[in-house]
Structure formats: structure tokens, C-alpha cells
Amino acid sequence: MTLSAEASPLTFNHELNPNPASDLERESVLANPGFGLHFTDHMVAIDWDLGVGWHDARLQPYGPLQVDPASAVLHYGQEIFEGLKAYRHDDGSIWTFRPEKNAERLQRSARRLALPELPVDAFLESLKQIVRADKAWVPTDADGSLYLRPFMIANETFLGVRAAHRVAYYVIASPAGPYFSGGVKPVSIWLSTEYSRAGRGGTGAAKCGGNYAASLLPQEEAAANGCSQVLFLDAETGTHVDELGGMNVFFVMGDRLVTPATSGSILEGVTRDSILQLARDRGMTVEERDFTLEEWRDGVESGTISETFACGTAAVITPIAQVKGHDVLFGDADAPAGEVTLSLRQELTDIQHGRAEDRHGWLYRLDA
Ligand SMILES: *Cc1c(COP(=O)(O)O)cnc(C)c1O
């Protein structure tokens, strides 16, 4: 392994898209982007080879990858990803939110999946590269954003079972409209009792495609029961609340804000961490601890839990109105969103969109 190749900063080659979307095409997408449906004109790619390190960083036209049918990722799922957003502020500048957190999490996920760690600087530069090339794709409306999806795959042509010696990192970008178009709407969630998301020593704390693949069947069960998300309990005892398929969960109990502790089976959300800080700033008592389903049900029934919500980058904060399961039903599907839930959501989105003071230095400029 040549250390110098790892240590020298990567320079990005540029191959601009000869056929970018026309202004008209782009504007028609931006008028109604939905989520994850449309992609910008460019992508970032960086290759990694054992013994060489990261090399061939480039900005290139967005388009299909050439992947050998024997590529390891297609067989053994050695893949990790990240998700964050670029926001356009009123003065036209473009920012993202706490990207070092995502960079470090990608490194932790890489360690768990036996993938190489991408240096934090290279991660940050990759975001700047795609956003600068595709600035025009960052929505101008108050609640829109450009969703950034960095990901890393094992790309060695080899069916033997071991960590791949050839890996690729990419960033793609997709414009996103407001998650709740008709205002924030509380949801019902489905308690999965048959399936687990993560076990002790498993990959629960890594952001990897495999965790999502395993959540799709319970997700279908949720949808069949009128629920939009799945709630997972700890695999060992089936009594403690872990998280939803792709979101962390919070309970408001008077002036206390409680969330399950990250014990290794929970994904450490950047939104989760930011909400804990905003709650501390308000003088709320913050508790990260074990939280049982029983405490949740009893708390809702006795009124000690006044609000429950889920959080993650895509939807920011989603109020939870009701929990449903095979032998469980509590909460009120028609309950409106709670006051603390809505004000934390407002405060966080105001910081992200540049409408409130960034007192923790969370914003990171991408376009300059
Ligand atoms: C990405 C993700 C979250 C939310 O993390 P954020 O950094 O807040 O977007 C929560 N749970 C799971 C399982 C995730 O994959």
C-alpha cells in the first residue's frame, strides 16, 4: 500500500455532460420533483484499488454504470451509502448541513462492511464538485432541496467470498420537493414482531443497502396495514424500541425528550443528534436510554408521553400518531401534530434553509 497515494489530495477531472437537460426540461422537473425520481446532469466517481488507494476522481455525465455481472456487490451486497441535502438560501448561496458527520459515518459504515475509508476531505470535495456543476438543479422554493446520495460499492470481478480489492465511490443528486406537500401530517406506524432490523454484532449501526433490503418485507406488511413506516424492536428481547426502517424515534414527556440510546443496533442519525442539541438549547432534559414498548404504550395511555415523532434527513421530522401491530394498537390516528414536534421541525428547517441563526456552525457552503 503506497501511503503517498492515500495522503495526496485528490484532484478531480471534469468531463461535462454534452447533452444536459434543457432549461425547460429542468424547470418542469423542479416544478414537481417528488423524491428520488429525477437526477441531475452529472455525477462524481472515485475508484479505489488495493495497493493504490483512491484514484481517478472525476466529475462525469450522469449515466448508467458498466458493471461486470460477476461484480462482488451484485452477489454479496458489499455496499454502503449516505444521504444529505443541499439547500439554496435566499441570497442564492448553496449550503449543506453537518456533512462532516456524514463523512465520518460513511467511514464507520465502511469499516463494518470491510470497505476502504474515504478521507473526510475527499467526501466534502465530492459534494462541492457535483453541486457546483449542477447548481441550477438546487430548488429555489422555500422547502425544496437537492438530495445528495453518496455511495460505495465493491466492484471487483470475483465470486470468491472476501472483501473486494476494487471499489468505487459515487455521488448522484436528485431534486426533492417538500416531503409533506399538504402540511406536516402525523402517520401510523407498524410494529414488526416477526422481523428484526439488526442484532447484536450485526450491521444495524452501518448505513448499508443490506439493512434496507431486509426491511422491505416488513415494510410491505406495514403498507398492507395502512402504515407508512415499520417500527423495529431489539432483536434479543423484543421489548425495547430500536428505530424505524430509516428513521430514529423520539418521545416528548413534559420537558423531557427521550430517544433510544445508540447501542450498536441503531443508526446514529445526524438529524437525531441535531434534535438532541436543539432540545438541550431550549433547556429540555435530554435522555438517551433504553425505552420499552410497554413504557411507550403506558405513557401514551396515561398521558405522560404527549408527543412522539420520527426523524431523518429525508422527512426531517414526522409526527407519529398511532402504533399498530398484530396484538398492539395505541395512540389516536387522527391526533394533530404536537407543539414540540412542530417547533423543533421549524427550528431545524429554518437553520438548514438559512432563515435562522446557525449558532452551532452546522452549515457548510458548497458553491463557493
Ligand atoms: C439514514 C438513517 C437514519 C437517519 O439518519 P439521518 O442522518 O438523520 O438522515 C435513521 N435510521 C436509519 C436506519 C438510517 O438508515
Tab-separated table of C-alpha atoms in Angstrom, residues 147-350:
chain	number	residue	atom	x	y	z
A	147	TYR	CA	-30.828	15.383	-2.182
A	148	LEU	CA	-27.241	14.107	-2.371
A	149	ARG	CA	-26.646	10.361	-2.416
A	150	PRO	CA	-23.003	9.300	-1.946
A	151	PHE	CA	-22.492	5.526	-2.097
A	152	MET	CA	-19.722	2.974	-2.291
A	153	ILE	CA	-19.741	-0.462	-3.916
A	154	ALA	CA	-17.428	-3.462	-4.106
A	155	ASN	CA	-16.633	-3.537	-7.810
A	156	GLU	CA	-14.209	-6.408	-8.177
A	157	THR	CA	-14.963	-9.068	-10.754
A	158	PHE	CA	-14.604	-12.061	-8.471
A	159	LEU	CA	-17.030	-14.550	-6.949
A	160	GLY	CA	-14.775	-15.563	-4.068
A	161	VAL	CA	-16.055	-14.504	-0.669
A	162	ARG	CA	-13.760	-11.856	0.806
A	163	ALA	CA	-13.567	-8.064	0.972
A	164	ALA	CA	-13.209	-6.696	-2.552
A	165	HIS	CA	-9.854	-5.405	-3.788
A	166	ARG	CA	-11.536	-2.959	-6.152
A	167	VAL	CA	-14.140	-0.460	-5.001
A	168	ALA	CA	-15.936	2.559	-6.452
A	169	TYR	CA	-17.449	5.606	-4.759
A	170	TYR	CA	-20.093	7.743	-6.466
A	171	VAL	CA	-22.262	10.745	-5.718
A	172	ILE	CA	-25.536	11.332	-7.524
A	173	ALA	CA	-28.033	14.135	-6.876
A	174	SER	CA	-31.802	14.337	-7.090
A	175	PRO	CA	-34.024	17.395	-6.580
A	176	ALA	CA	-36.592	16.995	-3.797
A	177	GLY	CA	-39.767	18.918	-3.102
A	178	PRO	CA	-41.228	19.422	0.354
A	179	TYR	CA	-41.740	15.979	1.918
A	180	PHE	CA	-45.226	16.876	3.162
A	181	SER	CA	-46.886	18.792	0.340
A	182	GLY	CA	-50.138	19.481	2.190
A	183	GLY	CA	-48.526	20.373	5.538
A	184	VAL	CA	-46.962	18.050	8.135
A	185	LYS	CA	-49.185	15.000	8.555
A	186	PRO	CA	-48.954	12.571	11.506
A	187	VAL	CA	-48.538	8.927	10.461
A	188	SER	CA	-49.420	5.489	11.800
A	189	ILE	CA	-46.515	3.066	12.119
A	190	TRP	CA	-46.445	-0.715	12.012
A	191	LEU	CA	-44.817	-2.693	14.802
A	192	SER	CA	-42.878	-5.585	13.281
A	193	THR	CA	-42.844	-8.511	15.703
A	194	GLU	CA	-41.836	-11.238	13.283
A	195	TYR	CA	-38.798	-9.496	11.782
A	196	SER	CA	-35.787	-7.677	13.229
A	197	ARG	CA	-33.705	-4.930	11.686
A	198	ALA	CA	-30.438	-5.562	13.495
A	199	GLY	CA	-28.950	-7.928	16.011
A	200	ARG	CA	-26.049	-7.757	18.429
A	201	GLY	CA	-22.831	-7.554	16.414
A	202	GLY	CA	-24.771	-7.060	13.196
A	203	THR	CA	-24.831	-4.123	10.795
A	204	GLY	CA	-27.545	-2.016	12.459
A	205	ALA	CA	-25.250	0.960	13.035
A	206	ALA	CA	-23.959	0.932	9.444
A	207	LYS	CA	-25.829	2.650	6.658
A	208	CYS	CA	-25.807	-0.226	4.192
A	209	GLY	CA	-28.148	-1.398	1.486
A	210	GLY	CA	-28.448	-4.820	3.130
A	211	ASN	CA	-30.292	-3.347	6.117
A	212	TYR	CA	-32.787	-1.782	3.749
A	213	ALA	CA	-33.215	-4.980	1.724
A	214	ALA	CA	-34.107	-6.802	4.947
A	215	SER	CA	-36.664	-4.130	5.879
A	216	LEU	CA	-38.663	-4.301	2.649
A	217	LEU	CA	-40.794	-7.314	3.556
A	218	PRO	CA	-41.893	-5.828	6.926
A	219	GLN	CA	-42.366	-2.532	5.056
A	220	GLU	CA	-44.849	-4.272	2.750
A	221	GLU	CA	-46.637	-5.642	5.804
A	222	ALA	CA	-46.801	-2.081	7.141
A	223	ALA	CA	-48.261	-0.759	3.899
A	224	ALA	CA	-50.838	-3.570	3.828
A	225	ASN	CA	-51.929	-2.394	7.295
A	226	GLY	CA	-52.228	1.258	6.315
A	227	CYS	CA	-48.924	2.278	7.891
A	228	SER	CA	-46.161	4.240	6.214
A	229	GLN	CA	-43.200	3.017	8.274
A	230	VAL	CA	-42.060	-0.020	10.262
A	231	LEU	CA	-41.015	0.104	13.898
A	232	PHE	CA	-38.379	-2.422	14.953
A	233	LEU	CA	-37.737	-3.668	18.480
A	234	ASP	CA	-34.400	-5.017	19.686
A	235	ALA	CA	-33.736	-8.477	18.254
A	236	GLU	CA	-32.595	-10.030	21.513
A	237	THR	CA	-35.564	-9.430	23.819
A	238	GLY	CA	-38.196	-7.929	21.532
A	239	THR	CA	-39.085	-5.423	24.256
A	240	HIS	CA	-37.001	-2.307	23.559
A	241	VAL	CA	-37.673	0.240	20.852
A	242	ASP	CA	-34.814	0.443	18.332
A	243	GLU	CA	-35.897	2.617	15.423
A	244	LEU	CA	-37.963	2.731	12.246
A	245	GLY	CA	-36.712	1.271	8.950
A	246	GLY	CA	-34.958	4.523	8.087
A	247	MET	CA	-35.665	6.978	10.907
A	248	ASN	CA	-34.827	7.451	14.594
A	249	VAL	CA	-37.623	7.885	17.135
A	250	PHE	CA	-38.263	10.427	19.939
A	251	PHE	CA	-40.701	10.768	22.846
A	252	VAL	CA	-41.760	14.062	24.420
A	253	MET	CA	-42.537	13.663	28.141
A	254	GLY	CA	-43.232	17.097	29.605
A	255	ASP	CA	-39.933	18.962	29.499
A	256	ARG	CA	-38.017	15.733	28.820
A	257	LEU	CA	-37.046	14.484	25.385
A	258	VAL	CA	-36.239	10.763	25.276
A	259	THR	CA	-34.726	8.666	22.486
A	260	PRO	CA	-33.324	5.116	22.461
A	261	ALA	CA	-29.573	5.007	23.151
A	262	THR	CA	-27.371	4.048	20.210
A	263	SER	CA	-26.323	0.654	21.446
A	264	GLY	CA	-24.838	-0.662	18.211
A	265	SER	CA	-28.078	-1.728	16.570
A	266	ILE	CA	-29.335	1.814	15.891
A	267	LEU	CA	-28.183	4.093	13.095
A	268	GLU	CA	-26.733	7.297	14.525
A	269	GLY	CA	-28.801	9.887	12.665
A	270	VAL	CA	-27.440	13.361	12.058
A	271	THR	CA	-30.997	14.638	12.478
A	272	ARG	CA	-31.247	12.737	15.782
A	273	ASP	CA	-28.042	14.313	17.073
A	274	SER	CA	-29.134	17.801	15.958
A	275	ILE	CA	-32.536	17.489	17.626
A	276	LEU	CA	-30.886	16.424	20.888
A	277	GLN	CA	-28.777	19.608	20.734
A	278	LEU	CA	-31.710	21.895	19.905
A	279	ALA	CA	-33.682	20.390	22.805
A	280	ARG	CA	-30.756	20.962	25.208
A	281	ASP	CA	-30.521	24.540	23.961
A	282	ARG	CA	-34.167	25.026	24.957
A	283	GLY	CA	-33.494	23.766	28.443
A	284	MET	CA	-35.233	20.433	27.920
A	285	THR	CA	-33.795	17.421	29.724
A	286	VAL	CA	-32.484	15.006	27.153
A	287	GLU	CA	-32.335	11.267	27.828
A	288	GLU	CA	-30.677	8.634	25.630
A	289	ARG	CA	-31.621	5.320	27.168
A	290	ASP	CA	-33.415	2.021	26.747
A	291	PHE	CA	-37.069	2.599	26.039
A	292	THR	CA	-39.536	-0.267	26.099
A	293	LEU	CA	-42.642	-0.680	24.000
A	294	GLU	CA	-44.513	-1.066	27.292
A	295	GLU	CA	-43.297	2.333	28.538
A	296	TRP	CA	-44.430	3.824	25.234
A	297	ARG	CA	-47.924	2.298	25.376
A	298	ASP	CA	-48.377	3.120	29.074
A	299	GLY	CA	-47.065	6.654	28.537
A	300	VAL	CA	-49.466	7.331	25.679
A	301	GLU	CA	-52.376	5.878	27.632
A	302	SER	CA	-51.599	7.791	30.851
A	303	GLY	CA	-50.680	10.982	29.032
A	304	THR	CA	-47.059	11.186	30.290
A	305	ILE	CA	-45.967	10.888	26.660
A	306	SER	CA	-47.510	13.899	24.982
A	307	GLU	CA	-45.841	13.568	21.576
A	308	THR	CA	-43.896	11.002	19.552
A	309	PHE	CA	-42.003	11.649	16.344
A	310	ALA	CA	-39.550	10.065	13.909
A	311	CYS	CA	-36.646	11.879	12.279
A	312	GLY	CA	-34.204	11.596	9.399
A	313	THR	CA	-32.799	13.739	6.596
A	314	ALA	CA	-35.497	12.980	4.018
A	315	ALA	CA	-38.626	13.926	6.008
A	316	VAL	CA	-36.798	15.870	8.784
A	317	ILE	CA	-39.426	15.215	11.498
A	318	THR	CA	-42.583	13.144	11.081
A	319	PRO	CA	-45.142	13.066	13.914
A	320	ILE	CA	-46.256	9.560	14.927
A	321	ALA	CA	-49.956	9.429	15.772
A	322	GLN	CA	-50.537	5.716	16.237
A	323	VAL	CA	-48.770	2.380	16.671
A	324	LYS	CA	-50.366	-0.735	15.147
A	325	GLY	CA	-49.264	-4.349	15.289
A	326	HIS	CA	-50.655	-7.894	15.406
A	327	ASP	CA	-51.660	-7.548	19.086
A	328	VAL	CA	-50.971	-3.866	19.628
A	329	LEU	CA	-52.932	-0.710	18.974
A	330	PHE	CA	-52.424	2.575	20.762
A	331	GLY	CA	-52.492	6.270	20.047
A	332	ASP	CA	-55.019	8.194	18.009
A	333	ALA	CA	-54.649	8.123	14.220
A	334	ASP	CA	-56.436	11.488	13.970
A	335	ALA	CA	-54.331	13.292	16.579
A	336	PRO	CA	-52.785	16.504	15.255
A	337	ALA	CA	-49.018	17.045	15.278
A	338	GLY	CA	-47.695	18.109	18.693
A	339	GLU	CA	-46.367	21.545	19.571
A	340	VAL	CA	-42.819	20.466	20.493
A	341	THR	CA	-42.613	18.282	17.375
A	342	LEU	CA	-43.634	21.134	15.104
A	343	SER	CA	-41.431	23.753	16.728
A	344	LEU	CA	-38.321	21.533	16.633
A	345	ARG	CA	-39.077	20.818	12.988
A	346	GLN	CA	-39.472	24.510	12.242
A	347	GLU	CA	-36.278	25.445	14.065
A	348	LEU	CA	-34.199	22.773	12.319
A	349	THR	CA	-35.509	23.542	8.822
A	350	ASP	CA	-35.083	27.294	9.436
